[in-house]
PDB file of N, CA and C in Angstrom:
ATOM      1  N   MET A   1      14.607 -24.241  -3.344  1.00 79.00           N
ATOM      2  CA  MET A   1      13.817 -23.041  -3.331  1.00 79.00           C
ATOM      3  C   MET A   1      12.836 -22.685  -4.261  1.00 79.00           C
ATOM      4  N   ASN A   2      11.208 -22.620  -4.467  1.00 88.00           N
ATOM      5  CA  ASN A   2      10.918 -22.102  -5.294  1.00 88.00           C
ATOM      6  C   ASN A   2      10.982 -20.513  -5.351  1.00 88.00           C
ATOM      7  N   PRO A   3      10.667 -19.611  -6.598  1.00 93.00           N
ATOM      8  CA  PRO A   3      10.682 -18.351  -6.347  1.00 93.00           C
ATOM      9  C   PRO A   3       9.306 -17.955  -6.293  1.00 93.00           C
ATOM     10  N   VAL A   4       9.266 -16.579  -5.668  1.00 93.00           N
ATOM     11  CA  VAL A   4       7.998 -15.974  -5.302  1.00 93.00           C
ATOM     12  C   VAL A   4       7.339 -15.387  -6.379  1.00 93.00           C
ATOM     13  N   ALA A   5       7.920 -15.335  -7.524  1.00 94.00           N
ATOM     14  CA  ALA A   5       7.434 -14.911  -8.966  1.00 94.00           C
ATOM     15  C   ALA A   5       8.783 -14.777  -9.896  1.00 94.00           C
ATOM     16  N   VAL A   6       8.216 -14.841 -10.852  1.00 95.00           N
ATOM     17  CA  VAL A   6       8.684 -14.855 -12.221  1.00 95.00           C
ATOM     18  C   VAL A   6       8.494 -13.738 -13.015  1.00 95.00           C
ATOM     19  N   LEU A   7       9.420 -12.962 -13.656  1.00 97.00           N
ATOM     20  CA  LEU A   7       9.435 -11.965 -14.378  1.00 97.00           C
ATOM     21  C   LEU A   7       9.983 -12.291 -16.004  1.00 97.00           C
ATOM     22  N   THR A   8       9.071 -12.033 -16.767  1.00 97.00           N
ATOM     23  CA  THR A   8       8.973 -12.491 -18.143  1.00 97.00           C
ATOM     24  C   THR A   8       9.158 -10.590 -18.907  1.00 97.00           C
ATOM     25  N   TRP A   9      10.251 -10.528 -19.006  1.00 97.00           N
ATOM     26  CA  TRP A   9      10.653  -9.067 -19.667  1.00 97.00           C
ATOM     27  C   TRP A   9      10.104  -9.207 -21.074  1.00 97.00           C
ATOM     28  N   ASP A  10       9.857  -7.697 -21.837  1.00 96.00           N
ATOM     29  CA  ASP A  10       9.429  -7.843 -23.223  1.00 96.00           C
ATOM     30  C   ASP A  10      10.339  -8.205 -23.741  1.00 96.00           C
ATOM     31  N   ASN A  11      11.284  -8.516 -24.033  1.00 96.00           N
ATOM     32  CA  ASN A  11      12.579  -9.246 -24.905  1.00 96.00           C
ATOM     33  C   ASN A  11      12.760 -10.579 -24.768  1.00 96.00           C
ATOM     34  N   GLY A  12      11.856 -11.566 -23.751  1.00 96.00           N
ATOM     35  CA  GLY A  12      11.489 -12.860 -23.597  1.00 96.00           C
ATOM     36  C   GLY A  12      12.593 -13.337 -22.417  1.00 96.00           C
ATOM     37  N   GLU A  13      13.622 -12.583 -21.746  1.00 96.00           N
ATOM     38  CA  GLU A  13      14.268 -12.742 -20.655  1.00 96.00           C
ATOM     39  C   GLU A  13      13.548 -13.109 -19.829  1.00 96.00           C
ATOM     40  N   GLN A  14      13.800 -13.911 -18.704  1.00 96.00           N
ATOM     41  CA  GLN A  14      12.809 -14.540 -17.571  1.00 96.00           C
ATOM     42  C   GLN A  14      13.850 -14.422 -16.492  1.00 96.00           C
ATOM     43  N   VAL A  15      13.458 -13.598 -15.124  1.00 96.00           N
ATOM     44  CA  VAL A  15      14.325 -13.373 -13.723  1.00 96.00           C
ATOM     45  C   VAL A  15      13.263 -14.035 -12.762  1.00 96.00           C
ATOM     46  N   ALA A  16      13.756 -14.593 -12.325  1.00 95.00           N
ATOM     47  CA  ALA A  16      13.028 -15.591 -11.090  1.00 95.00           C
ATOM     48  C   ALA A  16      13.376 -14.852  -9.971  1.00 95.00           C
ATOM     49  N   VAL A  17      12.328 -14.302  -8.954  1.00 95.00           N
ATOM     50  CA  VAL A  17      12.640 -14.128  -7.515  1.00 95.00           C
ATOM     51  C   VAL A  17      12.209 -14.453  -6.603  1.00 95.00           C
ATOM     52  N   TYR A  18      13.357 -14.927  -5.980  1.00 94.00           N
ATOM     53  CA  TYR A  18      13.499 -15.812  -4.578  1.00 94.00           C
ATOM     54  C   TYR A  18      13.174 -14.775  -3.276  1.00 94.00           C
ATOM     55  N   GLY A  19      13.269 -13.886  -3.367  1.00 92.00           N
ATOM     56  CA  GLY A  19      12.886 -12.443  -2.382  1.00 92.00           C
ATOM     57  C   GLY A  19      12.913 -11.372  -2.212  1.00 92.00           C
ATOM     58  N   ARG A  20      13.392 -10.693  -1.526  1.00 94.00           N
ATOM     59  CA  ARG A  20      13.383  -9.252  -1.235  1.00 94.00           C
ATOM     60  C   ARG A  20      14.567  -8.679  -2.544  1.00 94.00           C
ATOM     61  N   THR A  21      13.892  -8.106  -3.566  1.00 96.00           N
ATOM     62  CA  THR A  21      15.107  -8.014  -5.032  1.00 96.00           C
ATOM     63  C   THR A  21      14.578  -6.765  -5.163  1.00 96.00           C
ATOM     64  N   VAL A  22      15.540  -5.721  -5.726  1.00 97.00           N
ATOM     65  CA  VAL A  22      15.359  -4.427  -5.893  1.00 97.00           C
ATOM     66  C   VAL A  22      16.114  -4.813  -7.795  1.00 97.00           C
ATOM     67  N   PHE A  23      15.330  -3.823  -8.509  1.00 97.00           N
ATOM     68  CA  PHE A  23      15.443  -3.945 -10.242  1.00 97.00           C
ATOM     69  C   PHE A  23      15.871  -2.507 -10.646  1.00 97.00           C
ATOM     70  N   GLY A  24      16.520  -2.270 -11.468  1.00 96.00           N
ATOM     71  CA  GLY A  24      17.214  -1.157 -11.945  1.00 96.00           C
ATOM     72  C   GLY A  24      18.214  -1.093 -13.023  1.00 96.00           C
ATOM     73  N   ARG A  25      18.652  -0.418 -13.535  1.00 96.00           N
ATOM     74  CA  ARG A  25      19.941   0.340 -14.530  1.00 96.00           C
ATOM     75  C   ARG A  25      20.860  -0.329 -13.895  1.00 96.00           C
ATOM     76  N   ASP A  26      20.929   0.104 -12.722  1.00 95.00           N
ATOM     77  CA  ASP A  26      22.517  -0.060 -11.556  1.00 95.00           C
ATOM     78  C   ASP A  26      21.623   0.246 -10.288  1.00 95.00           C
ATOM     79  N   PRO A  27      21.064  -0.941  -9.995  1.00 95.00           N
ATOM     80  CA  PRO A  27      20.495  -0.652  -8.733  1.00 95.00           C
ATOM     81  C   PRO A  27      21.169  -1.040  -7.385  1.00 95.00           C
ATOM     82  N   PHE A  28      20.815  -0.100  -6.636  1.00 90.00           N
ATOM     83  CA  PHE A  28      21.306  -0.190  -4.902  1.00 90.00           C
ATOM     84  C   PHE A  28      20.218  -0.372  -4.030  1.00 90.00           C
ATOM     85  N   GLY A  29      20.629  -2.113  -3.573  1.00 80.00           N
ATOM     86  CA  GLY A  29      19.820  -2.746  -2.527  1.00 80.00           C
ATOM     87  C   GLY A  29      19.722  -2.683  -1.063  1.00 80.00           C
ATOM     88  N   GLY A  30      21.072  -2.163  -0.906  1.00 82.00           N
ATOM     89  CA  GLY A  30      21.364  -2.835   0.511  1.00 82.00           C
ATOM     90  C   GLY A  30      21.550  -3.959   0.873  1.00 82.00           C
ATOM     91  N   PRO A  31      20.860  -4.622   1.719  1.00 84.00           N
ATOM     92  CA  PRO A  31      20.893  -6.184   2.041  1.00 84.00           C
ATOM     93  C   PRO A  31      20.178  -6.972   1.387  1.00 84.00           C
ATOM     94  N   CYS A  32      19.281  -6.381   0.115  1.00 89.00           N
ATOM     95  CA  CYS A  32      18.755  -7.506  -0.521  1.00 89.00           C
ATOM     96  C   CYS A  32      19.397  -7.479  -2.139  1.00 89.00           C
ATOM     97  N   ALA A  33      18.838  -8.456  -2.397  1.00 94.00           N
ATOM     98  CA  ALA A  33      19.581  -8.779  -4.056  1.00 94.00           C
ATOM     99  C   ALA A  33      19.367  -8.099  -4.709  1.00 94.00           C
ATOM    100  N   THR A  34      19.921  -7.815  -5.826  1.00 95.00           N
ATOM    101  CA  THR A  34      19.926  -6.772  -7.208  1.00 95.00           C
ATOM    102  C   THR A  34      19.701  -7.260  -8.498  1.00 95.00           C
ATOM    103  N   VAL A  35      18.801  -6.827  -9.060  1.00 96.00           N
ATOM    104  CA  VAL A  35      18.879  -7.511 -10.619  1.00 96.00           C
ATOM    105  C   VAL A  35      19.045  -5.947 -11.445  1.00 96.00           C
ATOM    106  N   VAL A  36      20.085  -5.977 -12.500  1.00 96.00           N
ATOM    107  CA  VAL A  36      20.271  -5.197 -13.458  1.00 96.00           C
ATOM    108  C   VAL A  36      19.469  -5.220 -14.473  1.00 96.00           C
ATOM    109  N   VAL A  37      18.850  -4.312 -15.168  1.00 96.00           N
ATOM    110  CA  VAL A  37      17.898  -4.713 -16.111  1.00 96.00           C
ATOM    111  C   VAL A  37      18.166  -3.205 -17.228  1.00 96.00           C
ATOM    112  N   ARG A  38      18.731  -4.177 -18.382  1.00 93.00           N
ATOM    113  CA  ARG A  38      19.098  -3.651 -19.693  1.00 93.00           C
ATOM    114  C   ARG A  38      18.453  -2.732 -20.141  1.00 93.00           C
ATOM    115  N   ASP A  39      18.918  -1.247 -20.569  1.00 94.00           N
ATOM    116  CA  ASP A  39      17.642  -0.264 -20.623  1.00 94.00           C
ATOM    117  C   ASP A  39      18.352   0.865 -21.614  1.00 94.00           C
ATOM    118  N   GLU A  40      18.711   0.821 -22.855  1.00 92.00           N
ATOM    119  CA  GLU A  40      19.190   1.390 -24.134  1.00 92.00           C
ATOM    120  C   GLU A  40      18.718   3.019 -23.748  1.00 92.00           C
ATOM    121  N   THR A  41      17.427   3.493 -23.516  1.00 94.00           N
ATOM    122  CA  THR A  41      16.789   4.403 -23.348  1.00 94.00           C
ATOM    123  C   THR A  41      16.985   5.338 -22.521  1.00 94.00           C
ATOM    124  N   LEU A  42      17.585   4.884 -21.523  1.00 95.00           N
ATOM    125  CA  LEU A  42      17.558   5.029 -19.983  1.00 95.00           C
ATOM    126  C   LEU A  42      16.402   5.440 -19.245  1.00 95.00           C
ATOM    127  N   SER A  43      15.208   4.724 -19.636  1.00 96.00           N
ATOM    128  CA  SER A  43      13.969   5.030 -19.176  1.00 96.00           C
ATOM    129  C   SER A  43      13.556   4.370 -17.886  1.00 96.00           C
ATOM    130  N   LEU A  44      14.450   3.571 -17.650  1.00 96.00           N
ATOM    131  CA  LEU A  44      14.488   3.210 -16.241  1.00 96.00           C
ATOM    132  C   LEU A  44      15.630   3.770 -15.302  1.00 96.00           C
ATOM    133  N   SER A  45      14.987   3.681 -13.964  1.00 96.00           N
ATOM    134  CA  SER A  45      15.703   4.567 -12.954  1.00 96.00           C
ATOM    135  C   SER A  45      17.084   3.419 -12.760  1.00 96.00           C
ATOM    136  N   ARG A  46      18.061   4.033 -12.085  1.00 96.00           N
ATOM    137  CA  ARG A  46      19.233   2.993 -11.449  1.00 96.00           C
ATOM    138  C   ARG A  46      18.540   2.041 -10.537  1.00 96.00           C
ATOM    139  N   THR A  47      17.746   2.954  -9.722  1.00 96.00           N
ATOM    140  CA  THR A  47      16.877   1.874  -8.837  1.00 96.00           C
ATOM    141  C   THR A  47      15.548   2.326  -9.078  1.00 96.00           C
ATOM    142  N   HIS A  48      14.920   1.408  -9.871  1.00 97.00           N
ATOM    143  CA  HIS A  48      13.367   1.690 -10.298  1.00 97.00           C
ATOM    144  C   HIS A  48      12.437   1.109  -9.221  1.00 97.00           C
ATOM    145  N   PHE A  49      12.559  -0.446  -9.206  1.00 97.00           N
ATOM    146  CA  PHE A  49      11.612  -1.019  -8.242  1.00 97.00           C
ATOM    147  C   PHE A  49      12.026  -2.103  -7.572  1.00 97.00           C
ATOM    148  N   GLU A  50      11.069  -2.650  -6.543  1.00 97.00           N
ATOM    149  CA  GLU A  50      11.448  -3.716  -5.801  1.00 97.00           C
ATOM    150  C   GLU A  50       9.975  -4.730  -5.657  1.00 97.00           C
ATOM    151  N   ILE A  51      10.491  -5.829  -5.545  1.00 96.00           N
ATOM    152  CA  ILE A  51       9.882  -6.987  -5.047  1.00 96.00           C
ATOM    153  C   ILE A  51      10.088  -7.801  -3.605  1.00 96.00           C
ATOM    154  N   GLY A  52       9.354  -8.276  -3.005  1.00 94.00           N
ATOM    155  CA  GLY A  52       9.100  -9.078  -2.020  1.00 94.00           C
ATOM    156  C   GLY A  52       8.226  -9.919  -1.287  1.00 94.00           C
ATOM    157  N   GLY A  53       8.443 -10.056  -0.477  1.00 91.00           N
ATOM    158  CA  GLY A  53       7.256 -10.825   0.139  1.00 91.00           C
ATOM    159  C   GLY A  53       7.519 -12.714  -0.021  1.00 91.00           C
ATOM    160  N   GLU A  54       6.586 -13.406   0.383  1.00 84.00           N
ATOM    161  CA  GLU A  54       6.623 -14.446   0.358  1.00 84.00           C
ATOM    162  C   GLU A  54       5.380 -15.223  -0.138  1.00 84.00           C
ATOM    163  N   HIS A  55       5.691 -16.381  -0.898  1.00 77.00           N
ATOM    164  CA  HIS A  55       4.576 -16.926  -1.673  1.00 77.00           C
ATOM    165  C   HIS A  55       3.047 -17.175  -0.505  1.00 77.00           C
ATOM    166  N   PRO A  56       2.079 -16.912  -0.699  1.00 81.00           N
ATOM    167  CA  PRO A  56       1.422 -16.342  -1.897  1.00 81.00           C
ATOM    168  C   PRO A  56       1.296 -14.703  -1.852  1.00 81.00           C
ATOM    169  N   GLU A  57       1.702 -14.259  -1.008  1.00 90.00           N
ATOM    170  CA  GLU A  57       1.268 -12.721  -0.729  1.00 90.00           C
ATOM    171  C   GLU A  57       3.079 -12.318  -1.196  1.00 90.00           C
ATOM    172  N   VAL A  58       2.852 -11.661  -2.151  1.00 95.00           N
ATOM    173  CA  VAL A  58       4.003 -10.881  -2.897  1.00 95.00           C
ATOM    174  C   VAL A  58       3.532  -9.603  -3.412  1.00 95.00           C
ATOM    175  N   TRP A  59       4.811  -8.869  -3.337  1.00 97.00           N
ATOM    176  CA  TRP A  59       4.113  -7.319  -3.213  1.00 97.00           C
ATOM    177  C   TRP A  59       5.370  -6.703  -4.003  1.00 97.00           C
ATOM    178  N   LEU A  60       5.096  -5.291  -4.666  1.00 97.00           N
ATOM    179  CA  LEU A  60       5.913  -4.625  -5.959  1.00 97.00           C
ATOM    180  C   LEU A  60       5.513  -3.315  -5.051  1.00 97.00           C
ATOM    181  N   ALA A  61       7.007  -2.630  -5.167  1.00 97.00           N
ATOM    182  CA  ALA A  61       7.081  -1.190  -4.797  1.00 97.00           C
ATOM    183  C   ALA A  61       7.768  -0.299  -5.721  1.00 97.00           C
ATOM    184  N   ASP A  62       7.268   0.846  -6.156  1.00 98.00           N
ATOM    185  CA  ASP A  62       8.020   1.429  -7.022  1.00 98.00           C
ATOM    186  C   ASP A  62       9.183   2.523  -5.778  1.00 98.00           C
ATOM    187  N   ARG A  63      10.517   2.187  -6.527  1.00 97.00           N
ATOM    188  CA  ARG A  63      11.668   2.885  -5.412  1.00 97.00           C
ATOM    189  C   ARG A  63      11.754   4.483  -6.132  1.00 97.00           C
ATOM    190  N   TRP A  64      10.816   5.235  -5.987  1.00 97.00           N
ATOM    191  CA  TRP A  64      10.679   6.529  -6.222  1.00 97.00           C
ATOM    192  C   TRP A  64      11.899   7.017  -7.863  1.00 97.00           C
ATOM    193  N   SER A  65      11.303   6.089  -8.499  1.00 97.00           N
ATOM    194  CA  SER A  65      11.799   6.133 -10.094  1.00 97.00           C
ATOM    195  C   SER A  65      11.334   7.436 -10.664  1.00 97.00           C
ATOM    196  N   ARG A  66      12.269   7.812 -11.714  1.00 95.00           N
ATOM    197  CA  ARG A  66      11.868   9.107 -12.427  1.00 95.00           C
ATOM    198  C   ARG A  66      10.506   9.066 -13.214  1.00 95.00           C
ATOM    199  N   ASN A  67      10.461   8.029 -14.029  1.00 96.00           N
ATOM    200  CA  ASN A  67       9.353   7.650 -14.991  1.00 96.00           C
ATOM    201  C   ASN A  67       8.263   6.600 -14.595  1.00 96.00           C
ATOM    202  N   GLY A  68       8.100   6.168 -13.377  1.00 96.00           N
ATOM    203  CA  GLY A  68       6.972   5.649 -12.508  1.00 96.00           C
ATOM    204  C   GLY A  68       7.262   4.138 -12.762  1.00 96.00           C
ATOM    205  N   THR A  69       6.148   3.555 -11.986  1.00 98.00           N
ATOM    206  CA  THR A  69       5.804   2.231 -12.282  1.00 98.00           C
ATOM    207  C   THR A  69       4.069   2.049 -12.380  1.00 98.00           C
ATOM    208  N   VAL A  70       3.936   1.579 -13.763  1.00 98.00           N
ATOM    209  CA  VAL A  70       2.551   1.166 -13.830  1.00 98.00           C
ATOM    210  C   VAL A  70       2.008  -0.109 -14.098  1.00 98.00           C
ATOM    211  N   LEU A  71       1.235  -0.813 -12.842  1.00 98.00           N
ATOM    212  CA  LEU A  71       0.459  -2.058 -12.940  1.00 98.00           C
ATOM    213  C   LEU A  71      -0.728  -2.094 -13.710  1.00 98.00           C
ATOM    214  N   VAL A  72      -0.645  -2.849 -14.582  1.00 98.00           N
ATOM    215  CA  VAL A  72      -1.790  -3.463 -15.515  1.00 98.00           C
ATOM    216  C   VAL A  72      -2.189  -4.793 -14.892  1.00 98.00           C
ATOM    217  N   ARG A  73      -3.658  -4.376 -14.678  1.00 97.00           N
ATOM    218  CA  ARG A  73      -4.161  -5.635 -13.843  1.00 97.00           C
ATOM    219  C   ARG A  73      -5.917  -5.905 -14.791  1.00 97.00           C
ATOM    220  N   GLU A  74      -6.055  -6.827 -15.601  1.00 96.00           N
ATOM    221  CA  GLU A  74      -7.178  -7.087 -16.208  1.00 96.00           C
ATOM    222  C   GLU A  74      -7.774  -5.560 -17.128  1.00 96.00           C
ATOM    223  N   GLY A  75      -6.314  -5.196 -17.902  1.00 95.00           N
ATOM    224  CA  GLY A  75      -6.633  -3.873 -18.605  1.00 95.00           C
ATOM    225  C   GLY A  75      -6.647  -2.808 -18.100  1.00 95.00           C
ATOM    226  N   VAL A  76      -6.795  -2.680 -16.571  1.00 98.00           N
ATOM    227  CA  VAL A  76      -6.579  -1.537 -16.063  1.00 98.00           C
ATOM    228  C   VAL A  76      -5.446  -0.843 -15.514  1.00 98.00           C
ATOM    229  N   ARG A  77      -4.887   0.058 -15.924  1.00 98.00           N
ATOM    230  CA  ARG A  77      -3.739   0.710 -15.565  1.00 98.00           C
ATOM    231  C   ARG A  77      -3.732   1.584 -14.516  1.00 98.00           C
ATOM    232  N   THR A  78      -2.985   1.315 -13.293  1.00 98.00           N
ATOM    233  CA  THR A  78      -2.650   1.796 -12.029  1.00 98.00           C
ATOM    234  C   THR A  78      -1.354   2.341 -11.930  1.00 98.00           C
ATOM    235  N   ALA A  79      -1.186   3.946 -11.900  1.00 98.00           N
ATOM    236  CA  ALA A  79       0.144   4.271 -11.622  1.00 98.00           C
ATOM    237  C   ALA A  79       0.441   3.935 -10.373  1.00 98.00           C
ATOM    238  N   LEU A  80       1.430   3.727  -9.973  1.00 98.00           N
ATOM    239  CA  LEU A  80       2.097   3.314  -8.269  1.00 98.00           C
ATOM    240  C   LEU A  80       2.514   4.439  -7.457  1.00 98.00           C
ATOM    241  N   ARG A  81       1.885   4.682  -6.431  1.00 97.00           N
ATOM    242  CA  ARG A  81       3.074   5.371  -5.720  1.00 97.00           C
ATOM    243  C   ARG A  81       4.193   5.239  -5.145  1.00 97.00           C
ATOM    244  N   PRO A  82       4.896   5.754  -5.236  1.00 97.00           N
ATOM    245  CA  PRO A  82       6.387   5.714  -4.762  1.00 97.00           C
ATOM    246  C   PRO A  82       6.593   5.317  -3.139  1.00 97.00           C
ATOM    247  N   GLY A  83       7.198   4.299  -3.008  1.00 96.00           N
ATOM    248  CA  GLY A  83       7.001   3.384  -2.089  1.00 96.00           C
ATOM    249  C   GLY A  83       5.929   2.976  -1.063  1.00 96.00           C
ATOM    250  N   GLU A  84       4.751   2.848  -1.856  1.00 97.00           N
ATOM    251  CA  GLU A  84       3.970   2.201  -1.526  1.00 97.00           C
ATOM    252  C   GLU A  84       3.868   0.868  -2.159  1.00 97.00           C
ATOM    253  N   ARG A  85       3.408  -0.351  -0.889  1.00 97.00           N
ATOM    254  CA  ARG A  85       3.592  -1.861  -1.729  1.00 97.00           C
ATOM    255  C   ARG A  85       2.039  -1.766  -1.934  1.00 97.00           C
ATOM    256  N   VAL A  86       2.183  -2.703  -3.306  1.00 97.00           N
ATOM    257  CA  VAL A  86       0.874  -3.502  -3.797  1.00 97.00           C
ATOM    258  C   VAL A  86       1.318  -4.673  -4.219  1.00 97.00           C
ATOM    259  N   ALA A  87      -0.120  -5.486  -4.036  1.00 96.00           N
ATOM    260  CA  ALA A  87       0.144  -6.975  -3.898  1.00 96.00           C
ATOM    261  C   ALA A  87       0.591  -7.326  -5.638  1.00 96.00           C
ATOM    262  N   LEU A  88       1.040  -8.100  -6.074  1.00 96.00           N
ATOM    263  CA  LEU A  88       1.390  -8.991  -7.433  1.00 96.00           C
ATOM    264  C   LEU A  88       0.527 -10.120  -7.541  1.00 96.00           C
ATOM    265  N   ARG A  89      -0.019 -10.090  -8.527  1.00 95.00           N
ATOM    266  CA  ARG A  89      -0.775 -11.325  -9.023  1.00 95.00           C
ATOM    267  C   ARG A  89      -0.489 -12.026 -10.075  1.00 95.00           C
ATOM    268  N   PRO A  90      -0.425 -13.195 -10.782  1.00 94.00           N
ATOM    269  CA  PRO A  90       0.204 -13.918 -11.862  1.00 94.00           C
ATOM    270  C   PRO A  90      -0.583 -13.183 -12.611  1.00 94.00           C
ATOM    271  N   GLY A  91       0.018 -12.693 -14.019  1.00 96.00           N
ATOM    272  CA  GLY A  91      -0.991 -12.018 -14.964  1.00 96.00           C
ATOM    273  C   GLY A  91      -0.597 -10.536 -15.082  1.00 96.00           C
ATOM    274  N   ASP A  92      -0.095 -10.248 -13.932  1.00 97.00           N
ATOM    275  CA  ASP A  92       0.053  -8.689 -14.301  1.00 97.00           C
ATOM    276  C   ASP A  92       1.186  -8.260 -15.188  1.00 97.00           C
ATOM    277  N   ARG A  93       1.128  -7.004 -15.401  1.00 98.00           N
ATOM    278  CA  ARG A  93       1.874  -6.622 -16.489  1.00 98.00           C
ATOM    279  C   ARG A  93       2.216  -5.213 -15.855  1.00 98.00           C
ATOM    280  N   LEU A  94       3.703  -5.219 -15.869  1.00 98.00           N
ATOM    281  CA  LEU A  94       4.143  -4.045 -15.278  1.00 98.00           C
ATOM    282  C   LEU A  94       5.076  -2.985 -16.318  1.00 98.00           C
ATOM    283  N   GLU A  95       4.882  -1.510 -16.439  1.00 98.00           N
ATOM    284  CA  GLU A  95       5.048  -0.996 -17.399  1.00 98.00           C
ATOM    285  C   GLU A  95       6.002  -0.034 -16.922  1.00 98.00           C
ATOM    286  N   LEU A  96       7.528  -0.071 -17.118  1.00 97.00           N
ATOM    287  CA  LEU A  96       8.457   0.416 -16.223  1.00 97.00           C
ATOM    288  C   LEU A  96       9.386   1.258 -17.435  1.00 97.00           C
ATOM    289  N   GLY A  97       8.973   2.210 -17.554  1.00 94.00           N
ATOM    290  CA  GLY A  97       9.360   3.468 -18.696  1.00 94.00           C
ATOM    291  C   GLY A  97       9.274   2.897 -19.776  1.00 94.00           C
ATOM    292  N   ASP A  98      10.397   2.507 -20.759  1.00 95.00           N
ATOM    293  CA  ASP A  98      10.195   1.984 -21.844  1.00 95.00           C
ATOM    294  C   ASP A  98       9.955   0.306 -21.977  1.00 95.00           C
ATOM    295  N   ARG A  99       9.998  -0.519 -20.775  1.00 97.00           N
ATOM    296  CA  ARG A  99      10.024  -1.573 -20.904  1.00 97.00           C
ATOM    297  C   ARG A  99       8.967  -2.113 -20.403  1.00 97.00           C
ATOM    298  N   THR A 100       8.716  -3.133 -20.577  1.00 97.00           N
ATOM    299  CA  THR A 100       7.440  -4.152 -19.762  1.00 97.00           C
ATOM    300  C   THR A 100       8.099  -5.339 -19.264  1.00 97.00           C
ATOM    301  N   ALA A 101       7.279  -5.977 -18.263  1.00 98.00           N
ATOM    302  CA  ALA A 101       7.571  -7.319 -17.925  1.00 98.00           C
ATOM    303  C   ALA A 101       6.172  -7.684 -17.269  1.00 98.00           C
ATOM    304  N   THR A 102       5.888  -9.338 -17.513  1.00 98.00           N
ATOM    305  CA  THR A 102       4.588  -9.889 -17.014  1.00 98.00           C
ATOM    306  C   THR A 102       5.220 -10.565 -15.716  1.00 98.00           C
ATOM    307  N   VAL A 103       4.230 -10.482 -15.318  1.00 97.00           N
ATOM    308  CA  VAL A 103       4.046 -11.380 -13.877  1.00 97.00           C
ATOM    309  C   VAL A 103       3.894 -12.899 -13.781  1.00 97.00           C
ATOM    310  N   SER A 104       4.667 -13.787 -13.614  1.00 93.00           N
ATOM    311  CA  SER A 104       3.817 -15.091 -13.057  1.00 93.00           C
ATOM    312  C   SER A 104       4.312 -15.790 -11.956  1.00 93.00           C
ATOM    313  N   GLY A 105       3.637 -16.628 -11.168  1.00 78.00           N
ATOM    314  CA  GLY A 105       3.603 -17.355  -9.973  1.00 78.00           C
ATOM    315  C   GLY A 105       4.886 -18.195  -9.963  1.00 78.00           C
ATOM    316  N   PRO A 106       5.213 -18.889  -8.684  1.00 66.00           N
ATOM    317  CA  PRO A 106       6.336 -19.683  -9.016  1.00 66.00           C
ATOM    318  C   PRO A 106       6.542 -20.513  -9.506  1.00 66.00           C
ATOM    319  N   ALA A 107       7.507 -21.373  -9.951  1.00 46.00           N
ATOM    320  CA  ALA A 107       7.566 -22.261 -10.709  1.00 46.00           C
ATOM    321  C   ALA A 107       7.415 -23.440  -9.923  1.00 46.00           C
TER     322      ALA A 107
END
């Protein structure tokens, strides 16, 4: 099974996303997968954002995080509204508190 997206974090760590997945310092995702993101500055919320969908239609939604989620596409920064899904594209960069991640397509 190929991932729907791969996130490459600012520290070089890569995380493959295979379906609906919630990310944060101590995320609660209910019935979906969760990924713990290390953040010593505590700028990420416990449950910060969610990725879902099926290739080629992959989306991201901020999960009412304290410091918000910013999508950077082709140099344009867009602060996401909590709970609203936005389509992800390869090359998008996410600003999540003091952390960043770059989106790439399926492997």
